[in-house]
Amino acid sequence: MLAVGTSAWAGTTFQGYSTTVGKLNGNGYTAYQTKVGAGTAADLRSGTVGADYVVDARLQAAAGTGGWARDVGDNDTRQLWNSVQKGASARVQFSNDWNTAVDVQVSGTWRSN
């Protein structure tokens, strides 16, 4: 399932994502979900991270973010702890290293909880 659009999904449902993380410390993003609970970690399940690279991931919202989960690779599962409030629209932000010289395609599923 391709993550497109700006409408927010309920945060308890896993949603597919597929995004390109730009080279040289670039970013990529999922579509938004509505945060169901405050103080709950988002669940990230990576499927593929292109060409044996790894990326960093965090939950991001207009007000509140989370710490980075480092070195997310293929078939990885992570909890993204955050300070995003209940009812906020949140998404996963992916980033790669400053010296990653190519765009990296990432895909999988996630839910904001």
Short mmCIF file of C-alpha atoms in Angstrom, two decimals:
data_model
loop_
_atom_site.label_atom_id
_atom_site.label_comp_id
_atom_site.label_asym_id
_atom_site.label_seq_id
_atom_site.Cartn_x
_atom_site.Cartn_y
_atom_site.Cartn_z
CA MET A 1 0.00 0.00 0.00
CA LEU A 2 1.40 3.37 -0.98
CA ALA A 3 1.25 6.16 1.58
CA VAL A 4 -0.18 9.20 -0.15
CA GLY A 5 -2.43 12.11 0.69
CA THR A 6 -2.85 14.14 3.83
CA SER A 7 -5.90 12.64 5.52
CA ALA A 8 -5.16 11.03 8.87
CA TRP A 9 -5.87 7.37 9.60
CA ALA A 10 -6.84 6.06 13.00
CA GLY A 11 -3.66 5.43 14.92
CA THR A 12 -4.45 1.87 15.99
CA THR A 13 -4.51 0.54 12.43
CA PHE A 14 -1.29 -0.47 10.68
CA GLN A 15 -0.86 1.57 7.51
CA GLY A 16 1.51 0.81 4.68
CA TYR A 17 4.19 3.26 3.62
CA SER A 18 6.61 3.55 0.76
CA THR A 19 8.82 6.61 0.56
CA THR A 20 12.15 7.78 -0.73
CA VAL A 21 14.70 9.10 1.76
CA GLY A 22 16.83 11.68 -0.01
CA LYS A 23 20.59 11.33 -0.25
CA LEU A 24 23.08 13.24 1.93
CA ASN A 25 21.05 13.41 5.17
CA GLY A 26 17.76 13.70 3.27
CA ASN A 27 14.32 12.89 4.65
CA GLY A 28 11.27 10.85 3.72
CA TYR A 29 7.83 10.72 5.35
CA THR A 30 4.81 8.50 5.80
CA ALA A 31 1.24 9.75 5.53
CA TYR A 32 -0.32 11.14 8.71
CA GLN A 33 -2.21 9.21 11.38
CA THR A 34 -4.24 10.53 14.31
CA LYS A 35 -2.56 9.80 17.65
CA VAL A 36 -4.96 7.82 19.86
CA GLY A 37 -3.10 8.04 23.16
CA ALA A 38 -0.59 10.36 24.79
CA GLY A 39 2.63 8.79 25.98
CA THR A 40 2.29 5.72 23.79
CA ALA A 41 5.02 4.57 21.44
CA ALA A 42 4.33 4.26 17.73
CA ASP A 43 5.00 0.86 16.15
CA LEU A 44 7.22 0.71 13.06
CA ARG A 45 7.69 -2.43 10.97
CA SER A 46 10.13 -2.00 8.13
CA GLY A 47 9.87 -4.30 5.18
CA THR A 48 12.68 -3.21 2.92
CA VAL A 49 15.33 -0.52 3.14
CA GLY A 50 16.89 -0.26 -0.30
CA ALA A 51 20.29 -1.60 -1.26
CA ASP A 52 21.35 -2.79 2.20
CA TYR A 53 21.32 0.72 3.65
CA VAL A 54 19.88 1.67 7.03
CA VAL A 55 17.86 4.76 7.97
CA ASP A 56 16.88 6.53 11.18
CA ALA A 57 13.20 7.01 12.10
CA ARG A 58 11.18 9.08 14.56
CA LEU A 59 7.57 10.10 15.13
CA GLN A 60 6.96 13.72 14.14
CA ALA A 61 4.05 16.12 14.67
CA ALA A 62 3.53 19.88 14.59
CA ALA A 63 3.82 19.90 18.38
CA GLY A 64 6.04 17.15 19.77
CA THR A 65 8.40 14.62 18.30
CA GLY A 66 10.23 11.55 19.42
CA GLY A 67 13.82 10.47 19.67
CA TRP A 68 15.49 8.82 16.71
CA ALA A 69 15.47 5.04 16.34
CA ARG A 70 18.85 4.48 14.72
CA ASP A 71 19.88 2.10 11.96
CA VAL A 72 16.51 0.69 10.90
CA GLY A 73 17.14 -2.01 8.32
CA ASP A 74 15.23 -4.68 6.41
CA ASN A 75 12.52 -6.54 8.36
CA ASP A 76 13.12 -4.47 11.48
CA THR A 77 10.57 -3.73 14.23
CA ARG A 78 10.90 -0.63 16.40
CA GLN A 79 8.91 1.30 18.98
CA LEU A 80 9.09 5.05 18.43
CA TRP A 81 8.75 6.78 21.81
CA ASN A 82 7.48 10.34 21.57
CA SER A 83 5.83 13.34 23.21
CA VAL A 84 3.01 13.68 20.66
CA GLN A 85 -0.35 14.43 22.29
CA LYS A 86 -3.59 12.50 21.85
CA GLY A 87 -5.56 13.64 18.81
CA ALA A 88 -2.56 15.15 17.01
CA SER A 89 -1.71 14.30 13.42
CA ALA A 90 1.62 12.49 13.38
CA ARG A 91 3.83 10.82 10.81
CA VAL A 92 7.11 8.93 10.71
CA GLN A 93 10.12 10.89 9.52
CA PHE A 94 12.99 8.91 8.02
CA SER A 95 16.51 10.25 7.58
CA ASN A 96 19.80 8.84 6.38
CA ASP A 97 23.44 9.61 7.14
CA TRP A 98 25.15 12.74 5.90
CA ASN A 99 27.41 10.60 3.71
CA THR A 100 24.74 8.38 2.10
CA ALA A 101 25.29 9.34 -1.53
CA VAL A 102 22.11 7.79 -2.99
CA ASP A 103 18.36 8.08 -2.42
CA VAL A 104 17.08 5.14 -0.35
CA GLN A 105 13.63 3.61 -0.85
CA VAL A 106 11.94 2.37 2.34
CA SER A 107 8.66 0.51 2.80
CA GLY A 108 6.71 -1.30 5.49
CA THR A 109 3.84 -0.62 7.91
CA TRP A 110 3.33 1.56 11.00
CA ARG A 111 0.75 2.80 13.48
CA SER A 112 0.88 5.83 15.75
CA ASN A 113 -1.10 4.39 18.69
#
